[in-house]
Amino acid sequence: MIEYEQLLEEATNDNVLVYEHYDLSDTRLKGLYCDGAIALNKDLPTEAERKCVLAEELGHHYTAVGDILDQSFVNNRKQEIHGRAYAYNRLVGLMGIINSYKNHCRDISETAEYLGVTEEFLEEALYYYKGKYGARTEIDNYVIFFEPTIAVLELV
């Protein structure tokens, strides 16, 4: 599991400034990336939420080009998805789902807590993986089912 502090260190190592308590109250934004700087909304209530937002904004640092705030443009929506996918893969990932199963997580709440993410973020990640892989995918000796609900089957 990746910790919030590890993401802050990654940002520092990549010369990305992180403003952890920025006033974004006049927007609906939880975070914002612009020109090598990330602003995290000061009103983010938990470390898990700050971690999820920071991972996504780092994703935008690595994958986005230009101003993508106006989501009415198709290219901007695609870049938004790339930033989110980066965060999903860093904080959840297929192996994270399998490790949650191995550690006896029984539902979304327990899995989110195990991974240190919000339930909303985990549900969005699972929706993304379902869109990418379909109803199920195999990795190593495991099958991850995304329909009708999330489930992991170990192949013997």
Backbone as CSV, one residue per row, in Angstrom:
resi,resn,N_x,N_y,N_z,CA_x,CA_y,CA_z,C_x,C_y,C_z
1,MET,0.840,-1.177,0.000,0.000,0.000,0.000,0.887,1.243,0.000
2,ILE,0.531,2.194,-0.804,1.275,3.449,-0.894,0.695,4.431,0.125
3,GLU,1.564,5.069,0.858,1.159,6.042,1.871,1.168,7.454,1.280
4,TYR,0.403,8.321,1.898,0.326,9.728,1.488,1.717,10.367,1.473
5,GLU,2.499,10.096,2.494,3.842,10.670,2.592,4.734,10.227,1.431
6,GLN,4.534,8.995,0.961,5.310,8.516,-0.195,4.970,9.316,-1.453
7,LEU,3.697,9.655,-1.620,3.302,10.471,-2.771,3.886,11.878,-2.665
8,LEU,3.911,12.435,-1.449,4.536,13.750,-1.256,6.018,13.698,-1.602
9,GLU,6.679,12.618,-1.187,8.109,12.457,-1.488,8.322,12.310,-2.996
10,GLU,7.453,11.551,-3.652,7.543,11.401,-5.111,7.420,12.757,-5.794
11,ALA,6.460,13.554,-5.338,6.271,14.887,-5.918,7.537,15.727,-5.732
12,THR,8.086,15.706,-4.537,9.306,16.468,-4.259,10.445,16.005,-5.158
13,ASN,10.610,14.703,-5.304,11.675,14.154,-6.148,11.507,14.531,-7.612
14,ASP,10.257,14.761,-8.037,9.988,15.146,-9.424,9.831,16.657,-9.577
15,ASN,10.271,17.405,-8.551,10.216,18.873,-8.567,8.802,19.415,-8.748
16,VAL,7.837,18.748,-8.136,6.452,19.221,-8.140,6.171,19.786,-6.754
17,LEU,5.782,21.047,-6.713,5.424,21.677,-5.439,4.015,21.246,-5.057
18,VAL,3.805,20.924,-3.791,2.484,20.533,-3.310,2.059,21.507,-2.221
19,TYR,0.937,22.176,-2.470,0.321,23.062,-1.483,-0.819,22.273,-0.859
20,GLU,-0.594,21.781,0.347,-1.513,20.829,0.963,-2.798,21.445,1.498
21,HIS,-2.811,22.718,1.777,-3.993,23.331,2.397,-4.393,24.585,1.627
22,TYR,-4.674,24.411,0.351,-4.997,25.535,-0.533,-6.489,25.822,-0.482
23,ASP,-6.846,27.079,-0.537,-8.260,27.457,-0.495,-8.855,27.368,-1.902
24,LEU,-9.554,26.269,-2.145,-10.256,26.079,-3.418,-11.767,26.154,-3.209
25,SER,-12.185,26.827,-2.140,-13.600,26.852,-1.772,-14.477,27.544,-2.808
26,ASP,-13.911,28.410,-3.633,-14.714,29.065,-4.667,-14.868,28.185,-5.911
27,THR,-14.338,26.961,-5.855,-14.476,25.997,-6.946,-15.056,24.710,-6.373
28,ARG,-15.376,23.788,-7.232,-15.812,22.462,-6.783,-14.635,21.487,-6.769
29,LEU,-13.438,21.994,-6.978,-12.271,21.141,-7.137,-11.727,20.651,-5.802
30,LYS,-11.312,19.384,-5.799,-10.627,18.828,-4.636,-9.128,19.057,-4.748
31,GLY,-8.660,19.167,-5.974,-7.246,19.398,-6.226,-7.070,19.991,-7.608
32,LEU,-5.877,20.511,-7.843,-5.595,21.164,-9.113,-4.110,21.024,-9.405
33,TYR,-3.789,20.666,-10.655,-2.406,20.632,-11.091,-2.201,21.721,-12.126
34,CYS,-1.121,22.477,-11.993,-0.805,23.511,-12.979,0.690,23.800,-12.943
35,ASP,1.337,23.637,-14.068,2.733,24.060,-14.246,3.666,23.633,-13.113
36,GLY,3.672,22.365,-12.801,4.604,21.856,-11.813,4.200,22.090,-10.370
37,ALA,2.923,22.417,-10.148,2.443,22.620,-8.776,1.082,21.962,-8.609
38,ILE,0.878,21.400,-7.427,-0.395,20.769,-7.079,-0.965,21.497,-5.871
39,ALA,-2.236,21.874,-5.986,-2.952,22.471,-4.857,-4.000,21.470,-4.395
40,LEU,-3.979,21.151,-3.106,-4.984,20.274,-2.510,-5.944,21.137,-1.700
41,ASN,-7.228,20.929,-1.901,-8.231,21.704,-1.198,-8.058,21.549,0.308
42,LYS,-8.058,22.645,1.012,-7.859,22.635,2.464,-8.988,21.919,3.190
43,ASP,-10.116,21.712,2.517,-11.286,21.102,3.149,-11.364,19.590,2.970
44,LEU,-10.322,18.958,2.446,-10.339,17.502,2.324,-10.306,16.901,3.724
45,PRO,-11.316,16.096,4.070,-11.493,15.708,5.481,-10.566,14.609,6.008
46,THR,-10.049,13.742,5.150,-9.272,12.612,5.651,-7.967,12.471,4.866
47,GLU,-7.031,11.765,5.465,-5.781,11.492,4.768,-6.025,10.619,3.544
48,ALA,-6.973,9.693,3.634,-7.296,8.846,2.481,-7.756,9.704,1.305
49,GLU,-8.595,10.693,1.572,-9.058,11.552,0.480,-7.918,12.402,-0.064
50,ARG,-7.076,12.931,0.811,-5.920,13.709,0.341,-5.007,12.837,-0.519
51,LYS,-4.823,11.584,-0.111,-3.978,10.661,-0.870,-4.565,10.400,-2.255
52,CYS,-5.858,10.164,-2.330,-6.504,9.901,-3.618,-6.382,11.106,-4.547
53,VAL,-6.621,12.291,-4.015,-6.549,13.508,-4.827,-5.105,13.769,-5.257
54,LEU,-4.161,13.616,-4.346,-2.753,13.836,-4.696,-2.306,12.863,-5.782
55,ALA,-2.707,11.606,-5.683,-2.328,10.620,-6.716,-2.888,11.009,-8.069
56,GLU,-4.133,11.471,-8.096,-4.718,11.880,-9.378,-4.000,13.099,-9.941
57,GLU,-3.698,14.067,-9.092,-3.014,15.266,-9.587,-1.599,14.942,-10.058
58,LEU,-0.929,14.010,-9.394,0.363,13.537,-9.908,0.165,12.875,-11.268
59,GLY,-0.930,12.142,-11.408,-1.254,11.541,-12.702,-1.379,12.585,-13.793
60,HIS,-1.998,13.713,-13.462,-2.114,14.804,-14.446,-0.737,15.389,-14.757
61,HIS,0.110,15.476,-13.738,1.476,15.966,-13.969,2.187,15.089,-14.997
62,TYR,2.022,13.763,-14.874,2.719,12.837,-15.758,2.044,12.666,-17.118
63,THR,0.740,12.895,-17.215,0.028,12.520,-18.440,-0.641,13.666,-19.189
64,ALA,-0.911,14.784,-18.549,-1.701,15.843,-19.192,-0.818,16.898,-19.838
65,VAL,-1.392,17.529,-20.857,-0.727,18.626,-21.539,-1.716,19.787,-21.623
66,GLY,-1.319,20.930,-21.101,-2.165,22.115,-21.192,-3.259,22.135,-20.136
67,ASP,-4.167,23.081,-20.310,-5.288,23.297,-19.394,-6.418,22.351,-19.775
68,ILE,-6.776,21.441,-18.873,-7.831,20.467,-19.173,-9.075,20.694,-18.315
69,LEU,-9.179,21.860,-17.689,-10.317,22.131,-16.808,-11.652,22.106,-17.540
70,ASP,-11.689,22.598,-18.778,-12.943,22.621,-19.531,-13.207,21.219,-20.086
71,GLN,-14.075,20.481,-19.406,-14.354,19.092,-19.769,-15.355,18.959,-20.917
72,SER,-15.720,20.072,-21.548,-16.595,19.983,-22.719,-15.815,19.552,-23.960
73,PHE,-14.494,19.564,-23.884,-13.657,19.120,-24.992,-13.282,17.650,-24.801
74,VAL,-13.422,16.858,-25.857,-13.156,15.428,-25.789,-11.719,15.150,-25.359
75,ASN,-10.762,15.866,-25.914,-9.362,15.640,-25.568,-9.111,15.893,-24.085
76,ASN,-9.757,16.899,-23.523,-9.592,17.184,-22.097,-10.182,16.068,-21.241
77,ARG,-11.320,15.533,-21.661,-11.920,14.418,-20.917,-11.017,13.194,-20.963
78,LYS,-10.393,12.944,-22.128,-9.463,11.817,-22.244,-8.270,11.999,-21.314
79,GLN,-7.741,13.222,-21.252,-6.600,13.477,-20.375,-7.002,13.348,-18.903
80,GLU,-8.228,13.733,-18.578,-8.727,13.564,-17.211,-8.760,12.082,-16.852
81,ILE,-9.228,11.262,-17.763,-9.285,9.815,-17.531,-7.878,9.245,-17.345
82,HIS,-6.919,9.709,-18.128,-5.531,9.221,-17.995,-4.973,9.547,-16.608
83,GLY,-5.240,10.755,-16.114,-4.775,11.127,-14.778,-5.412,10.270,-13.702
84,ARG,-6.710,10.010,-13.847,-7.401,9.165,-12.875,-6.910,7.722,-12.957
85,ALA,-6.701,7.233,-14.173,-6.215,5.856,-14.336,-4.867,5.682,-13.657
86,TYR,-4.011,6.685,-13.775,-2.718,6.637,-13.085,-2.943,6.443,-11.586
87,ALA,-3.861,7.227,-11.026,-4.146,7.142,-9.588,-4.750,5.787,-9.226
88,TYR,-5.690,5.292,-10.029,-6.293,3.981,-9.749,-5.230,2.885,-9.725
89,ASN,-4.350,2.922,-10.709,-3.315,1.891,-10.803,-2.284,2.003,-9.685
90,ARG,-1.981,3.211,-9.258,-1.014,3.386,-8.157,-1.595,2.977,-6.815
91,LEU,-2.859,3.331,-6.554,-3.414,3.152,-5.218,-4.257,1.891,-5.048
92,VAL,-4.799,1.369,-6.147,-5.633,0.166,-6.073,-4.941,-0.936,-6.854
93,GLY,-5.016,-0.896,-8.155,-4.381,-1.886,-9.021,-4.977,-3.274,-8.866
94,LEU,-4.768,-4.098,-9.848,-5.283,-5.460,-9.797,-4.654,-6.243,-8.644
95,MET,-3.378,-6.041,-8.415,-2.734,-6.750,-7.300,-3.245,-6.249,-5.955
96,GLY,-3.625,-4.991,-5.877,-4.224,-4.478,-4.651,-5.542,-5.163,-4.348
97,ILE,-6.315,-5.423,-5.390,-7.583,-6.139,-5.232,-7.307,-7.563,-4.741
98,ILE,-6.338,-8.206,-5.352,-5.976,-9.572,-4.944,-5.447,-9.588,-3.515
99,ASN,-4.580,-8.645,-3.169,-4.052,-8.593,-1.804,-5.156,-8.325,-0.783
100,SER,-6.144,-7.543,-1.164,-7.291,-7.310,-0.276,-8.027,-8.621,-0.019
101,TYR,-8.213,-9.386,-1.076,-8.854,-10.697,-0.956,-8.033,-11.602,-0.031
102,LYS,-6.711,-11.629,-0.237,-5.836,-12.473,0.582,-5.871,-12.060,2.054
103,ASN,-6.163,-10.791,2.307,-6.220,-10.288,3.676,-7.646,-10.258,4.216
104,HIS,-8.495,-11.054,3.582,-9.852,-11.318,4.068,-10.780,-10.106,4.075
105,CYS,-10.557,-9.151,3.192,-11.497,-8.038,3.061,-12.755,-8.569,2.398
106,ARG,-13.900,-8.283,3.007,-15.153,-8.886,2.545,-16.053,-7.953,1.765
107,ASP,-15.790,-6.643,1.815,-16.674,-5.725,1.107,-15.893,-4.469,0.705
108,ILE,-16.597,-3.551,0.063,-15.966,-2.325,-0.430,-15.349,-1.538,0.724
109,SER,-16.065,-1.448,1.817,-15.592,-0.670,2.963,-14.279,-1.229,3.503
110,GLU,-14.214,-2.529,3.723,-12.993,-3.147,4.248,-11.849,-3.050,3.247
111,THR,-12.172,-3.209,1.966,-11.141,-3.131,0.922,-10.578,-1.714,0.842
112,ALA,-11.451,-0.713,0.876,-11.004,0.683,0.835,-10.114,0.995,2.035
113,GLU,-10.519,0.533,3.194,-9.716,0.768,4.401,-8.353,0.080,4.279
114,TYR,-8.336,-1.161,3.807,-7.085,-1.899,3.636,-6.133,-1.160,2.685
115,LEU,-6.688,-0.630,1.583,-5.872,0.058,0.585,-5.570,1.509,0.965
116,GLY,-6.278,2.030,1.957,-6.064,3.410,2.380,-6.643,4.430,1.425
117,VAL,-7.753,4.069,0.774,-8.432,4.971,-0.158,-9.880,5.159,0.308
118,THR,-10.570,6.097,-0.310,-11.970,6.283,0.022,-12.814,5.239,-0.708
119,GLU,-13.985,4.960,-0.179,-14.887,4.023,-0.848,-15.269,4.543,-2.230
120,GLU,-15.500,5.837,-2.347,-15.854,6.437,-3.635,-14.745,6.219,-4.660
121,PHE,-13.498,6.427,-4.246,-12.354,6.235,-5.134,-12.261,4.784,-5.564
122,LEU,-12.428,3.864,-4.626,-12.369,2.442,-4.952,-13.479,2.057,-5.926
123,GLU,-14.679,2.538,-5.699,-15.788,2.229,-6.608,-15.518,2.772,-8.000
124,GLU,-14.944,3.979,-8.094,-14.586,4.551,-9.395,-13.502,3.718,-10.072
125,ALA,-12.534,3.244,-9.294,-11.463,2.407,-9.843,-12.043,1.101,-10.388
126,LEU,-12.943,0.482,-9.634,-13.559,-0.775,-10.087,-14.380,-0.555,-11.353
127,TYR,-15.073,0.563,-11.444,-15.831,0.905,-12.646,-14.877,1.072,-13.836
128,TYR,-13.752,1.739,-13.605,-12.738,1.910,-14.642,-12.205,0.549,-15.105
129,TYR,-11.866,-0.332,-14.144,-11.336,-1.652,-14.500,-12.382,-2.483,-15.243
130,LYS,-13.629,-2.374,-14.852,-14.697,-3.091,-15.551,-14.779,-2.613,-17.002
131,GLY,-14.660,-1.306,-17.223,-14.664,-0.760,-18.579,-13.447,-1.207,-19.374
132,LYS,-12.327,-1.348,-18.714,-11.091,-1.736,-19.398,-11.026,-3.227,-19.684
133,TYR,-11.417,-4.059,-18.696,-11.233,-5.502,-18.802,-12.516,-6.274,-19.089
134,GLY,-13.666,-5.649,-18.944,-14.919,-6.372,-19.109,-15.354,-7.005,-17.801
135,ALA,-16.080,-8.090,-17.889,-16.665,-8.730,-16.708,-15.618,-9.344,-15.781
136,ARG,-14.446,-9.738,-16.340,-13.431,-10.370,-15.500,-12.071,-10.260,-16.162
137,THR,-11.042,-10.502,-15.372,-9.679,-10.547,-15.899,-8.872,-11.528,-15.065
138,GLU,-7.836,-12.073,-15.663,-6.963,-13.015,-14.970,-5.586,-12.395,-14.798
139,ILE,-5.009,-12.636,-13.633,-3.645,-12.203,-13.362,-3.025,-13.220,-12.416
140,ASP,-1.839,-13.676,-12.761,-1.170,-14.744,-12.020,-2.146,-15.919,-11.881
141,ASN,-2.386,-16.398,-10.692,-3.303,-17.525,-10.480,-4.649,-17.066,-9.940
142,TYR,-5.086,-15.892,-10.338,-6.333,-15.329,-9.823,-7.207,-14.835,-10.965
143,VAL,-8.505,-14.918,-10.731,-9.489,-14.309,-11.626,-10.207,-13.251,-10.801
144,ILE,-10.238,-12.032,-11.328,-10.982,-10.955,-10.682,-12.251,-10.747,-11.484
145,PHE,-13.383,-10.874,-10.809,-14.689,-10.644,-11.435,-15.151,-9.239,-11.086
146,PHE,-15.646,-8.524,-12.083,-16.190,-7.186,-11.867,-17.712,-7.187,-11.945
147,GLU,-18.286,-8.281,-12.416,-19.743,-8.426,-12.513,-20.150,-9.755,-11.925
148,PRO,-21.256,-9.878,-11.292,-22.205,-8.807,-10.971,-21.704,-7.934,-9.834
149,THR,-20.711,-8.413,-9.105,-20.056,-7.635,-8.062,-18.592,-8.040,-8.042
150,ILE,-17.783,-7.309,-7.316,-16.359,-7.629,-7.264,-16.159,-8.951,-6.506
151,ALA,-15.347,-9.814,-7.075,-15.021,-11.096,-6.439,-13.670,-11.557,-6.976
152,VAL,-12.968,-12.317,-6.162,-11.660,-12.848,-6.549,-11.703,-14.367,-6.360
153,LEU,-11.215,-15.062,-7.368,-11.155,-16.520,-7.329,-9.711,-16.929,-7.521
154,GLU,-9.197,-17.730,-6.590,-7.839,-18.250,-6.730,-7.885,-19.551,-7.504
155,LEU,-7.089,-19.639,-8.564,-7.026,-20.850,-9.363,-6.045,-21.823,-8.712
156,VAL,-6.398,-23.069,-8.649,-5.551,-24.072,-8.001,-4.893,-24.926,-9.052
